[in-house]
Structures are given as structure tokens and as C-alpha cells.
mmCIF file of C-alpha atoms in Angstrom:
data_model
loop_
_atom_site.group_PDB
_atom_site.id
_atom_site.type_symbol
_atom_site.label_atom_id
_atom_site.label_comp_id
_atom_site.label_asym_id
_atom_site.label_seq_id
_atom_site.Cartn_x
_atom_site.Cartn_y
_atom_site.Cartn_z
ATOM 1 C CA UNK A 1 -210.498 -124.719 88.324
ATOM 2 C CA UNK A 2 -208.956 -122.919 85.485
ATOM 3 C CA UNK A 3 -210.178 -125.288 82.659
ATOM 4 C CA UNK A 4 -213.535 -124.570 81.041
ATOM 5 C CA UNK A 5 -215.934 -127.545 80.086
ATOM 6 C CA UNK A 6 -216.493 -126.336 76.642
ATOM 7 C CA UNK A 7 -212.621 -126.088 75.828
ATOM 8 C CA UNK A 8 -212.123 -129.874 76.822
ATOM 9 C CA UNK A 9 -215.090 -131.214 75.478
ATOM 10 C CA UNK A 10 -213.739 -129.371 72.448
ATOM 11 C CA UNK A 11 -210.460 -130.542 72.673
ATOM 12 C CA UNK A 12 -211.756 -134.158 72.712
ATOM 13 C CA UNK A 13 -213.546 -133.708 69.321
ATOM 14 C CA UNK A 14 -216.935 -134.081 69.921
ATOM 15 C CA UNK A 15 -218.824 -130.984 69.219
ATOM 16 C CA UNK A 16 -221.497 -131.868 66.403
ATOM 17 C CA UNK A 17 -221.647 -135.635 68.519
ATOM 18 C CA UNK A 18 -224.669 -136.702 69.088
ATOM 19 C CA UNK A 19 -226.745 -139.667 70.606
ATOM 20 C CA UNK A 20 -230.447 -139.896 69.286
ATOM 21 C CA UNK A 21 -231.651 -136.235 69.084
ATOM 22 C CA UNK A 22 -229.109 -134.977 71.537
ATOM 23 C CA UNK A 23 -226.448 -133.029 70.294
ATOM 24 C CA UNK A 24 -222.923 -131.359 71.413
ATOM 25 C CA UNK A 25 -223.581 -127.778 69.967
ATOM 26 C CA UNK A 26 -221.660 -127.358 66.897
ATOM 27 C CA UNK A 27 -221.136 -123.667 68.170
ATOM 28 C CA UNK A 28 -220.155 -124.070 71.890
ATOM 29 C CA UNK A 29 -219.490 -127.598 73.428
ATOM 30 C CA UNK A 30 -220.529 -126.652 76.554
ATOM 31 C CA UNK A 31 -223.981 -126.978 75.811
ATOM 32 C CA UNK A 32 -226.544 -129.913 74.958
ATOM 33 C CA UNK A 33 -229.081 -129.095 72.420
ATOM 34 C CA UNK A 34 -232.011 -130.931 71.076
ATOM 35 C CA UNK A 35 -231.808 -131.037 67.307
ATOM 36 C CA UNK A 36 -235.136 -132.317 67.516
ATOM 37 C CA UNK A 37 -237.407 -135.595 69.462
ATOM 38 C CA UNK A 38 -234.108 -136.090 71.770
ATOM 39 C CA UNK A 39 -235.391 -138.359 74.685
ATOM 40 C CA UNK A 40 -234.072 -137.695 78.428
ATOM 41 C CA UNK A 41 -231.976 -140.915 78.048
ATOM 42 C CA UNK A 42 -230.497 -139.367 74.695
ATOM 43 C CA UNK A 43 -229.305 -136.607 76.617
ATOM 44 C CA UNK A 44 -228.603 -138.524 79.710
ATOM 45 C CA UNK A 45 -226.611 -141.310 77.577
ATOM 46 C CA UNK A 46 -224.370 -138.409 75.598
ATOM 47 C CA UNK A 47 -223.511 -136.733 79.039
ATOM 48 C CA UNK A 48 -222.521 -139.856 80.065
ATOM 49 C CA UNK A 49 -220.503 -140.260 76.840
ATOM 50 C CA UNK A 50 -218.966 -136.506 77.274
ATOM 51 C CA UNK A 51 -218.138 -137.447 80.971
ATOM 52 C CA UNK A 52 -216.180 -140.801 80.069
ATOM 53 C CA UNK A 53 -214.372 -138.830 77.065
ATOM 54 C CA UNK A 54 -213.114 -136.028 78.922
ATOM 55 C CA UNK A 55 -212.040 -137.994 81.393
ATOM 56 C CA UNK A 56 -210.185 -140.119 79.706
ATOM 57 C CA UNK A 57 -208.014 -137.605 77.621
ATOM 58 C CA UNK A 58 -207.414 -135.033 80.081
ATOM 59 C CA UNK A 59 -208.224 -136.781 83.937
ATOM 60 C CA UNK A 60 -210.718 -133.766 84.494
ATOM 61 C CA UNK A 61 -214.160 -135.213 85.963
ATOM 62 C CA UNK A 62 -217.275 -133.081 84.534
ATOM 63 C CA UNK A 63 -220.542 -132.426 86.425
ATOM 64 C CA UNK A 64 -223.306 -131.453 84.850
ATOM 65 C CA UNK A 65 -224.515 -127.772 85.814
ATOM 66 C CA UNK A 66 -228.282 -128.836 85.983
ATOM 67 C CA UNK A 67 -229.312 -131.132 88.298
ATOM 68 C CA UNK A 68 -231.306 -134.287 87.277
ATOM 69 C CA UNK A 69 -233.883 -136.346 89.433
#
């Protein structure tokens, strides 16, 4: 509470990151887009990565909004 996802993905440096055709939106890092032929495991795999990054710099655990089965 108080912290938004986008600011800390942000603030971790990985908007524009990307993991197959998965991609951190180069206009607001809350959001995964597909730049194009981005698998489920591409955008699976960079959540992951977003989730480990975050974490690591700031302490804050992200959950994804959707939910995946």
C-alpha cells in the first residue's frame, strides 16, 4: 500500500526489458505487452523476472493483477 507497481518496476530499470516477445512497456511499466509471437512462458518467465527484481531492490513482493491457470 502506497507504492505503485509501475513506479518500482520503473525504478528498477527495466521498462523496454523483454524476454522472447514479451515486453515491459516502454510507456508504463506496469504493463506486459506483446511486441509480437510472445509465448505464455515469455510472459510468464519476464513476470517472474519483474517479481525477483523488484524484490530484490526494494523488499516489495508483486502479484500479478490477472490470474493465470
Amino acid at each position: 500500500e502506497g507504492y505503485f507497481a509501475g513506479t518500482l518496476i520503473e525504478q528498477c530499470g527495466l521498462k523496454g526489458k523483454h524476454v522472447g516477445g514479451a515486453e515491459v512497456s516502454r510507456k508504463h511499466a506496469g504493463f506486459v505487452v506483446n511486441t509480437g509471437g510472445a509465448t505464455a512462458q515469455d510472459v510468464r518467465a519476464l513476470i517472474a523476472l519483474i517479481q525477483k527484481r523488484v524484490f530484490e531492490t526494494s523488499g516489495f513482493h508483486l502479484q500479478p493483477e490477472v490470474r493465470i491457470w
